[in-house]
PDB file of C-alpha atoms in Angstrom:
ATOM      1  CA  UNK A   1      10.299  20.291 -26.131  1.00 50.00           C
ATOM      2  CA  UNK A   2       9.312  16.901 -24.774  1.00 55.00           C
ATOM      3  CA  UNK A   3       5.816  18.181 -24.033  1.00 57.00           C
ATOM      4  CA  UNK A   4       5.463  19.608 -27.540  1.00 59.00           C
ATOM      5  CA  UNK A   5       6.578  16.271 -28.996  1.00 59.00           C
ATOM      6  CA  UNK A   6       4.005  14.368 -26.974  1.00 57.00           C
ATOM      7  CA  UNK A   7       1.288  16.811 -28.004  1.00 59.00           C
ATOM      8  CA  UNK A   8       2.150  16.425 -31.711  1.00 62.00           C
ATOM      9  CA  UNK A   9       2.244  12.635 -31.375  1.00 58.00           C
ATOM     10  CA  UNK A  10      -1.164  12.267 -29.759  1.00 56.00           C
ATOM     11  CA  UNK A  11      -2.760  14.736 -32.157  1.00 57.00           C
ATOM     12  CA  UNK A  12      -1.333  12.890 -35.154  1.00 58.00           C
ATOM     13  CA  UNK A  13      -3.053   9.755 -33.877  1.00 54.00           C
ATOM     14  CA  UNK A  14      -6.349  11.478 -33.215  1.00 54.00           C
ATOM     15  CA  UNK A  15      -5.876  11.520 -29.459  1.00 50.00           C
ATOM     16  CA  UNK A  16      -5.945  15.263 -28.922  1.00 50.00           C
ATOM     17  CA  UNK A  17      -8.877  15.081 -26.516  1.00 51.00           C
ATOM     18  CA  UNK A  18      -7.094  12.440 -24.468  1.00 49.00           C
ATOM     19  CA  UNK A  19      -4.049  14.658 -24.189  1.00 48.00           C
ATOM     20  CA  UNK A  20      -6.139  17.554 -22.936  1.00 52.00           C
ATOM     21  CA  UNK A  21      -7.579  15.408 -20.141  1.00 55.00           C
ATOM     22  CA  UNK A  22      -4.254  14.084 -18.845  1.00 56.00           C
ATOM     23  CA  UNK A  23      -1.982  16.152 -16.645  1.00 61.00           C
ATOM     24  CA  UNK A  24       1.242  15.369 -14.865  1.00 62.00           C
ATOM     25  CA  UNK A  25       1.520  17.032 -11.482  1.00 60.00           C
ATOM     26  CA  UNK A  26       4.775  17.565  -9.644  1.00 67.00           C
ATOM     27  CA  UNK A  27       5.294  16.695  -6.900  1.00 67.00           C
ATOM     28  CA  UNK A  28       3.157  13.560  -7.092  1.00 69.00           C
ATOM     29  CA  UNK A  29       0.817  13.532  -4.109  1.00 70.00           C
ATOM     30  CA  UNK A  30      -1.839  10.882  -4.718  1.00 69.00           C
ATOM     31  CA  UNK A  31      -0.560   8.378  -2.154  1.00 76.00           C
ATOM     32  CA  UNK A  32       1.854   8.570   0.766  1.00 86.00           C
ATOM     33  CA  UNK A  33       5.396   8.529  -0.622  1.00 87.00           C
ATOM     34  CA  UNK A  34       7.164   5.528   0.899  1.00 91.00           C
ATOM     35  CA  UNK A  35       6.455   2.905  -1.764  1.00 91.00           C
ATOM     36  CA  UNK A  36       6.976   5.405  -4.571  1.00 87.00           C
ATOM     37  CA  UNK A  37      10.314   6.432  -3.105  1.00 89.00           C
ATOM     38  CA  UNK A  38      11.421   2.808  -2.801  1.00 91.00           C
ATOM     39  CA  UNK A  39      10.446   1.908  -6.365  1.00 90.00           C
ATOM     40  CA  UNK A  40      11.709   5.235  -7.670  1.00 88.00           C
ATOM     41  CA  UNK A  41      15.089   4.696  -6.037  1.00 90.00           C
ATOM     42  CA  UNK A  42      15.286   1.230  -7.560  1.00 91.00           C
ATOM     43  CA  UNK A  43      14.362   2.593 -10.993  1.00 90.00           C
ATOM     44  CA  UNK A  44      16.981   5.345 -10.805  1.00 90.00           C
ATOM     45  CA  UNK A  45      19.613   2.820  -9.693  1.00 91.00           C
ATOM     46  CA  UNK A  46      18.876   0.907 -12.921  1.00 89.00           C
ATOM     47  CA  UNK A  47      19.212   4.010 -15.089  1.00 89.00           C
ATOM     48  CA  UNK A  48      15.485   4.725 -15.392  1.00 88.00           C
ATOM     49  CA  UNK A  49      15.734   8.399 -14.491  1.00 83.00           C
ATOM     50  CA  UNK A  50      12.950   9.590 -16.830  1.00 79.00           C
ATOM     51  CA  UNK A  51       9.568   8.272 -17.992  1.00 75.00           C
ATOM     52  CA  UNK A  52      10.977   7.508 -21.441  1.00 78.00           C
ATOM     53  CA  UNK A  53      13.490   5.082 -19.908  1.00 84.00           C
ATOM     54  CA  UNK A  54      11.065   3.194 -17.679  1.00 83.00           C
ATOM     55  CA  UNK A  55      11.114  -0.563 -18.292  1.00 85.00           C
ATOM     56  CA  UNK A  56       7.965  -2.187 -16.879  1.00 83.00           C
ATOM     57  CA  UNK A  57       9.591  -5.614 -16.938  1.00 85.00           C
ATOM     58  CA  UNK A  58      12.584  -4.421 -14.916  1.00 87.00           C
ATOM     59  CA  UNK A  59      10.297  -2.808 -12.348  1.00 87.00           C
ATOM     60  CA  UNK A  60       8.654  -6.180 -11.757  1.00 89.00           C
ATOM     61  CA  UNK A  61      11.845  -7.927 -10.631  1.00 91.00           C
ATOM     62  CA  UNK A  62      11.824  -6.579  -7.062  1.00 91.00           C
ATOM     63  CA  UNK A  63       8.106  -7.337  -6.832  1.00 92.00           C
ATOM     64  CA  UNK A  64       8.668 -10.954  -7.842  1.00 92.00           C
ATOM     65  CA  UNK A  65      11.254 -11.263  -5.069  1.00 92.00           C
ATOM     66  CA  UNK A  66       8.896  -9.555  -2.636  1.00 93.00           C
ATOM     67  CA  UNK A  67       6.123 -11.957  -3.628  1.00 92.00           C
ATOM     68  CA  UNK A  68       8.413 -14.925  -2.936  1.00 93.00           C
ATOM     69  CA  UNK A  69       9.243 -13.491   0.487  1.00 95.00           C
ATOM     70  CA  UNK A  70       5.521 -13.149   1.202  1.00 95.00           C
ATOM     71  CA  UNK A  71       5.012 -16.852   0.534  1.00 95.00           C
ATOM     72  CA  UNK A  72       7.576 -17.739   3.210  1.00 95.00           C
ATOM     73  CA  UNK A  73       6.216 -15.136   5.632  1.00 96.00           C
ATOM     74  CA  UNK A  74       2.730 -16.580   5.232  1.00 96.00           C
ATOM     75  CA  UNK A  75       4.125 -20.067   5.836  1.00 97.00           C
ATOM     76  CA  UNK A  76       5.768 -19.032   9.110  1.00 95.00           C
ATOM     77  CA  UNK A  77       2.698 -17.143  10.296  1.00 95.00           C
ATOM     78  CA  UNK A  78       0.327 -20.051   9.701  1.00 96.00           C
ATOM     79  CA  UNK A  79       2.914 -22.492  11.087  1.00 96.00           C
ATOM     80  CA  UNK A  80       3.057 -20.543  14.348  1.00 93.00           C
ATOM     81  CA  UNK A  81      -0.725 -20.276  14.588  1.00 92.00           C
ATOM     82  CA  UNK A  82      -1.989 -23.604  13.243  1.00 93.00           C
ATOM     83  CA  UNK A  83       0.717 -26.122  12.364  1.00 93.00           C
ATOM     84  CA  UNK A  84       2.999 -27.439   9.653  1.00 95.00           C
ATOM     85  CA  UNK A  85       0.527 -28.942   7.180  1.00 95.00           C
ATOM     86  CA  UNK A  86      -1.822 -25.973   7.423  1.00 96.00           C
ATOM     87  CA  UNK A  87       1.163 -23.733   6.649  1.00 95.00           C
ATOM     88  CA  UNK A  88       2.114 -25.879   3.658  1.00 96.00           C
ATOM     89  CA  UNK A  89      -1.415 -25.764   2.243  1.00 94.00           C
ATOM     90  CA  UNK A  90      -1.853 -22.025   2.734  1.00 94.00           C
ATOM     91  CA  UNK A  91       1.529 -21.103   1.252  1.00 94.00           C
ATOM     92  CA  UNK A  92       0.955 -23.420  -1.728  1.00 93.00           C
ATOM     93  CA  UNK A  93      -2.407 -21.792  -2.381  1.00 91.00           C
ATOM     94  CA  UNK A  94      -0.898 -18.326  -2.108  1.00 91.00           C
ATOM     95  CA  UNK A  95       1.927 -19.264  -4.453  1.00 91.00           C
ATOM     96  CA  UNK A  96      -0.257 -20.857  -7.141  1.00 88.00           C
ATOM     97  CA  UNK A  97      -3.599 -19.000  -7.351  1.00 85.00           C
ATOM     98  CA  UNK A  98      -3.319 -17.225 -10.737  1.00 82.00           C
ATOM     99  CA  UNK A  99      -4.846 -13.909  -9.682  1.00 80.00           C
ATOM    100  CA  UNK A 100      -2.428 -13.640  -6.743  1.00 84.00           C
ATOM    101  CA  UNK A 101       0.579 -14.716  -8.809  1.00 85.00           C
ATOM    102  CA  UNK A 102      -0.145 -12.170 -11.537  1.00 83.00           C
ATOM    103  CA  UNK A 103      -1.016  -9.266  -9.260  1.00 86.00           C
ATOM    104  CA  UNK A 104       1.992  -9.851  -6.994  1.00 87.00           C
ATOM    105  CA  UNK A 105       4.299  -9.089  -9.930  1.00 87.00           C
ATOM    106  CA  UNK A 106       2.952  -5.572 -10.357  1.00 87.00           C
ATOM    107  CA  UNK A 107       4.680  -2.638  -8.619  1.00 89.00           C
ATOM    108  CA  UNK A 108       1.649  -1.804  -6.473  1.00 88.00           C
ATOM    109  CA  UNK A 109       1.702  -0.416  -2.957  1.00 90.00           C
ATOM    110  CA  UNK A 110      -0.780  -3.115  -1.900  1.00 91.00           C
ATOM    111  CA  UNK A 111       1.838  -5.812  -2.490  1.00 93.00           C
ATOM    112  CA  UNK A 112       4.207  -4.059  -0.100  1.00 94.00           C
ATOM    113  CA  UNK A 113       1.373  -3.739   2.419  1.00 95.00           C
ATOM    114  CA  UNK A 114       1.028  -7.531   2.331  1.00 95.00           C
ATOM    115  CA  UNK A 115       4.665  -7.841   3.401  1.00 96.00           C
ATOM    116  CA  UNK A 116       4.221  -5.333   6.218  1.00 96.00           C
ATOM    117  CA  UNK A 117       1.035  -7.086   7.365  1.00 96.00           C
ATOM    118  CA  UNK A 118       2.616 -10.533   7.511  1.00 97.00           C
ATOM    119  CA  UNK A 119       5.699  -9.197   9.306  1.00 96.00           C
ATOM    120  CA  UNK A 120       3.530  -7.349  11.810  1.00 96.00           C
ATOM    121  CA  UNK A 121       1.371 -10.379  12.580  1.00 96.00           C
ATOM    122  CA  UNK A 122       4.452 -12.593  13.018  1.00 96.00           C
ATOM    123  CA  UNK A 123       5.999 -10.021  15.368  1.00 96.00           C
ATOM    124  CA  UNK A 124       2.723  -9.732  17.267  1.00 95.00           C
ATOM    125  CA  UNK A 125       2.658 -13.501  17.762  1.00 94.00           C
ATOM    126  CA  UNK A 126       6.314 -13.650  18.830  1.00 93.00           C
ATOM    127  CA  UNK A 127       5.821 -10.731  21.193  1.00 92.00           C
ATOM    128  CA  UNK A 128       2.856 -12.460  22.795  1.00 90.00           C
ATOM    129  CA  UNK A 129       5.070 -15.486  23.492  1.00 89.00           C
ATOM    130  CA  UNK A 130       8.348 -13.798  24.446  1.00 88.00           C
ATOM    131  CA  UNK A 131       7.304 -10.244  25.433  1.00 84.00           C
ATOM    132  CA  UNK A 132      10.435  -8.644  24.028  1.00 87.00           C
ATOM    133  CA  UNK A 133      10.906  -4.869  23.815  1.00 90.00           C
ATOM    134  CA  UNK A 134      12.772  -5.351  20.535  1.00 92.00           C
ATOM    135  CA  UNK A 135       9.834  -7.210  19.007  1.00 93.00           C
ATOM    136  CA  UNK A 136       7.467  -4.535  20.306  1.00 94.00           C
ATOM    137  CA  UNK A 137       9.536  -1.709  18.813  1.00 95.00           C
ATOM    138  CA  UNK A 138       9.822  -3.466  15.458  1.00 96.00           C
ATOM    139  CA  UNK A 139       6.083  -4.108  15.520  1.00 96.00           C
ATOM    140  CA  UNK A 140       5.304  -0.421  16.147  1.00 97.00           C
ATOM    141  CA  UNK A 141       7.684   0.696  13.406  1.00 96.00           C
ATOM    142  CA  UNK A 142       6.575  -1.784  10.750  1.00 97.00           C
ATOM    143  CA  UNK A 143       2.834  -1.524  11.345  1.00 96.00           C
ATOM    144  CA  UNK A 144       2.912   2.252  11.745  1.00 95.00           C
ATOM    145  CA  UNK A 145       4.910   2.743   8.550  1.00 95.00           C
ATOM    146  CA  UNK A 146       1.975   1.282   6.587  1.00 95.00           C
ATOM    147  CA  UNK A 147       0.332   4.725   6.630  1.00 93.00           C
ATOM    148  CA  UNK A 148       3.286   5.993   4.575  1.00 94.00           C
ATOM    149  CA  UNK A 149       2.663   3.338   1.919  1.00 93.00           C
ATOM    150  CA  UNK A 150      -1.011   3.992   1.123  1.00 89.00           C
ATOM    151  CA  UNK A 151      -3.941   5.732   2.815  1.00 84.00           C
ATOM    152  CA  UNK A 152      -5.715   2.419   3.287  1.00 85.00           C
ATOM    153  CA  UNK A 153      -2.617   1.163   5.106  1.00 91.00           C
ATOM    154  CA  UNK A 154      -4.182   2.575   8.267  1.00 92.00           C
ATOM    155  CA  UNK A 155      -5.907  -0.800   8.605  1.00 93.00           C
ATOM    156  CA  UNK A 156      -2.637  -2.387   9.759  1.00 95.00           C
ATOM    157  CA  UNK A 157      -1.791  -0.267  12.837  1.00 96.00           C
ATOM    158  CA  UNK A 158      -5.517  -0.145  13.638  1.00 95.00           C
ATOM    159  CA  UNK A 159      -5.632  -3.940  13.626  1.00 95.00           C
ATOM    160  CA  UNK A 160      -2.533  -4.214  15.822  1.00 96.00           C
ATOM    161  CA  UNK A 161      -3.980  -1.660  18.232  1.00 96.00           C
ATOM    162  CA  UNK A 162      -7.262  -3.564  18.565  1.00 95.00           C
ATOM    163  CA  UNK A 163      -5.368  -6.836  19.030  1.00 95.00           C
ATOM    164  CA  UNK A 164      -3.487  -5.253  21.925  1.00 95.00           C
ATOM    165  CA  UNK A 165      -6.738  -3.976  23.390  1.00 95.00           C
ATOM    166  CA  UNK A 166      -8.304  -7.426  23.018  1.00 94.00           C
ATOM    167  CA  UNK A 167      -5.393  -8.798  25.036  1.00 90.00           C
ATOM    168  CA  UNK A 168      -5.891  -6.039  27.631  1.00 90.00           C
ATOM    169  CA  UNK A 169      -2.496  -4.511  26.832  1.00 93.00           C
ATOM    170  CA  UNK A 170      -3.600  -0.892  26.902  1.00 94.00           C
ATOM    171  CA  UNK A 171      -0.093   0.567  27.231  1.00 94.00           C
ATOM    172  CA  UNK A 172       1.108  -1.251  24.117  1.00 95.00           C
ATOM    173  CA  UNK A 173      -2.033  -0.183  22.271  1.00 95.00           C
ATOM    174  CA  UNK A 174      -1.261   3.418  23.204  1.00 96.00           C
ATOM    175  CA  UNK A 175       2.288   3.116  21.891  1.00 96.00           C
ATOM    176  CA  UNK A 176       0.910   1.694  18.657  1.00 96.00           C
ATOM    177  CA  UNK A 177      -1.307   4.773  18.273  1.00 96.00           C
ATOM    178  CA  UNK A 178       1.600   7.107  19.057  1.00 97.00           C
ATOM    179  CA  UNK A 179       3.855   5.534  16.427  1.00 97.00           C
ATOM    180  CA  UNK A 180       1.033   5.617  13.883  1.00 96.00           C
ATOM    181  CA  UNK A 181       0.472   9.330  14.501  1.00 96.00           C
ATOM    182  CA  UNK A 182       4.208   9.913  14.167  1.00 96.00           C
ATOM    183  CA  UNK A 183       4.284   8.322  10.698  1.00 96.00           C
ATOM    184  CA  UNK A 184       1.119  10.151   9.707  1.00 93.00           C
ATOM    185  CA  UNK A 185       2.771  13.446  10.663  1.00 94.00           C
ATOM    186  CA  UNK A 186       5.732  12.510   8.461  1.00 94.00           C
ATOM    187  CA  UNK A 187       3.337  12.276   5.522  1.00 91.00           C
ATOM    188  CA  UNK A 188       1.791  15.639   6.372  1.00 91.00           C
ATOM    189  CA  UNK A 189       5.292  17.093   6.745  1.00 92.00           C
ATOM    190  CA  UNK A 190       6.198  15.707   3.326  1.00 90.00           C
ATOM    191  CA  UNK A 191       3.323  17.617   1.782  1.00 88.00           C
ATOM    192  CA  UNK A 192       4.090  20.746   3.799  1.00 89.00           C
ATOM    193  CA  UNK A 193       7.724  20.686   2.653  1.00 89.00           C
ATOM    194  CA  UNK A 194       6.791  20.779  -1.025  1.00 86.00           C
ATOM    195  CA  UNK A 195       3.494  22.639  -1.299  1.00 84.00           C
ATOM    196  CA  UNK A 196       0.912  22.158   1.428  1.00 86.00           C
ATOM    197  CA  UNK A 197      -1.924  23.857  -0.445  1.00 85.00           C
ATOM    198  CA  UNK A 198      -1.420  21.707  -3.514  1.00 83.00           C
ATOM    199  CA  UNK A 199      -0.940  18.670  -1.289  1.00 84.00           C
ATOM    200  CA  UNK A 200      -4.392  19.123   0.245  1.00 81.00           C
ATOM    201  CA  UNK A 201      -6.042  19.847  -3.118  1.00 79.00           C
ATOM    202  CA  UNK A 202      -4.523  16.830  -4.842  1.00 76.00           C
ATOM    203  CA  UNK A 203      -5.339  14.481  -1.966  1.00 75.00           C
ATOM    204  CA  UNK A 204      -8.885  15.845  -1.992  1.00 71.00           C
ATOM    205  CA  UNK A 205      -9.714  15.419  -5.663  1.00 68.00           C
ATOM    206  CA  UNK A 206      -7.236  12.995  -7.243  1.00 61.00           C
ATOM    207  CA  UNK A 207      -8.945  10.027  -8.917  1.00 52.00           C
ATOM    208  CA  UNK A 208     -12.334  11.279  -7.734  1.00 52.00           C
ATOM    209  CA  UNK A 209     -11.581  10.627  -4.078  1.00 53.00           C
ATOM    210  CA  UNK A 210     -12.558  13.076  -1.372  1.00 49.00           C
ATOM    211  CA  UNK A 211     -10.096  13.884   1.363  1.00 48.00           C
ATOM    212  CA  UNK A 212     -11.836  11.556   3.846  1.00 50.00           C
ATOM    213  CA  UNK A 213     -12.626   8.877   1.246  1.00 54.00           C
ATOM    214  CA  UNK A 214     -16.404   8.711   1.842  1.00 57.00           C
ATOM    215  CA  UNK A 215     -17.120   7.890  -1.808  1.00 58.00           C
ATOM    216  CA  UNK A 216     -15.822   4.339  -1.377  1.00 57.00           C
ATOM    217  CA  UNK A 217     -18.390   3.786   1.389  1.00 59.00           C
ATOM    218  CA  UNK A 218     -21.163   5.511  -0.569  1.00 59.00           C
ATOM    219  CA  UNK A 219     -20.395   3.405  -3.662  1.00 59.00           C
ATOM    220  CA  UNK A 220     -20.895   0.251  -1.607  1.00 58.00           C
ATOM    221  CA  UNK A 221     -24.566   1.160  -1.135  1.00 59.00           C
ATOM    222  CA  UNK A 222     -24.949   2.963  -4.458  1.00 59.00           C
ATOM    223  CA  UNK A 223     -23.599   0.325  -6.839  1.00 56.00           C
ATOM    224  CA  UNK A 224     -22.936  -2.593  -4.457  1.00 51.00           C
ATOM    225  CA  UNK A 225     -19.208  -2.772  -4.893  1.00 48.00           C
ATOM    226  CA  UNK A 226     -16.011  -1.467  -3.347  1.00 48.00           C
ATOM    227  CA  UNK A 227     -14.352   0.414  -6.199  1.00 48.00           C
ATOM    228  CA  UNK A 228     -14.380   3.666  -8.092  1.00 50.00           C
ATOM    229  CA  UNK A 229     -17.460   4.295 -10.240  1.00 52.00           C
ATOM    230  CA  UNK A 230     -15.546   3.840 -13.499  1.00 50.00           C
ATOM    231  CA  UNK A 231     -14.641   0.275 -12.528  1.00 52.00           C
ATOM    232  CA  UNK A 232     -16.792  -2.671 -13.494  1.00 53.00           C
ATOM    233  CA  UNK A 233     -18.843  -4.383 -10.807  1.00 55.00           C
ATOM    234  CA  UNK A 234     -16.916  -7.304  -9.347  1.00 56.00           C
ATOM    235  CA  UNK A 235     -18.839  -9.454  -6.881  1.00 60.00           C
ATOM    236  CA  UNK A 236     -15.716 -11.318  -5.747  1.00 61.00           C
ATOM    237  CA  UNK A 237     -14.473  -8.107  -4.091  1.00 59.00           C
ATOM    238  CA  UNK A 238     -17.604  -7.879  -1.956  1.00 62.00           C
ATOM    239  CA  UNK A 239     -17.447 -11.584  -1.136  1.00 65.00           C
ATOM    240  CA  UNK A 240     -13.789 -11.225  -0.199  1.00 61.00           C
ATOM    241  CA  UNK A 241     -14.639  -8.510   2.317  1.00 62.00           C
ATOM    242  CA  UNK A 242     -17.496 -10.583   3.734  1.00 69.00           C
ATOM    243  CA  UNK A 243     -15.440 -13.769   4.041  1.00 66.00           C
TER     244      UNK A 243
END
């Protein structure tokens, strides 16, 4: 009945073609599930147990708090690496640049990846000074879990692994790889539990992305940007990667 109501609504507004092009797929497989499960659990706890009840403003509250935490995490990281005044300047910039302030309020997996990245780098620094097994374990768990937040989250455990290799800590680099593979297998197991065939198909074609994401690399040379083809060209993205 809900589907029939939506169909009648969009057709009455001349949006019939739009309706035909949009499909809801269950289970939702575009990205690894961790961030979606966290935000979904929060939404359900606030009574948003269906799409009709979703309140975009309410979903932004945990992200605002997460953004505030990121400011302090950035402060501590820069303080450890550079000093007090450098930490003050960097955290003030992060807390006041409009594009960062606005985007940090949105329930996007990338914002959670920022938190995991800052925590991982702080733990890496502390571990290099104290060499604690607890810090090492937390570092493996936090950095490795990034692959359950978004496919591109692989950058975080890869970075930690290369940092260990740069410090000639091959055993710790190996443990980082092992934990990353463990979390990756959790994602594969998640898809296998529901519908592995559909999981592979959706990951392969959703949003125009291939299963190994080569289109993002091809687009860089094709249209000189890092984005999907339907997005407008934004030079600041390229410059951000270069800088």
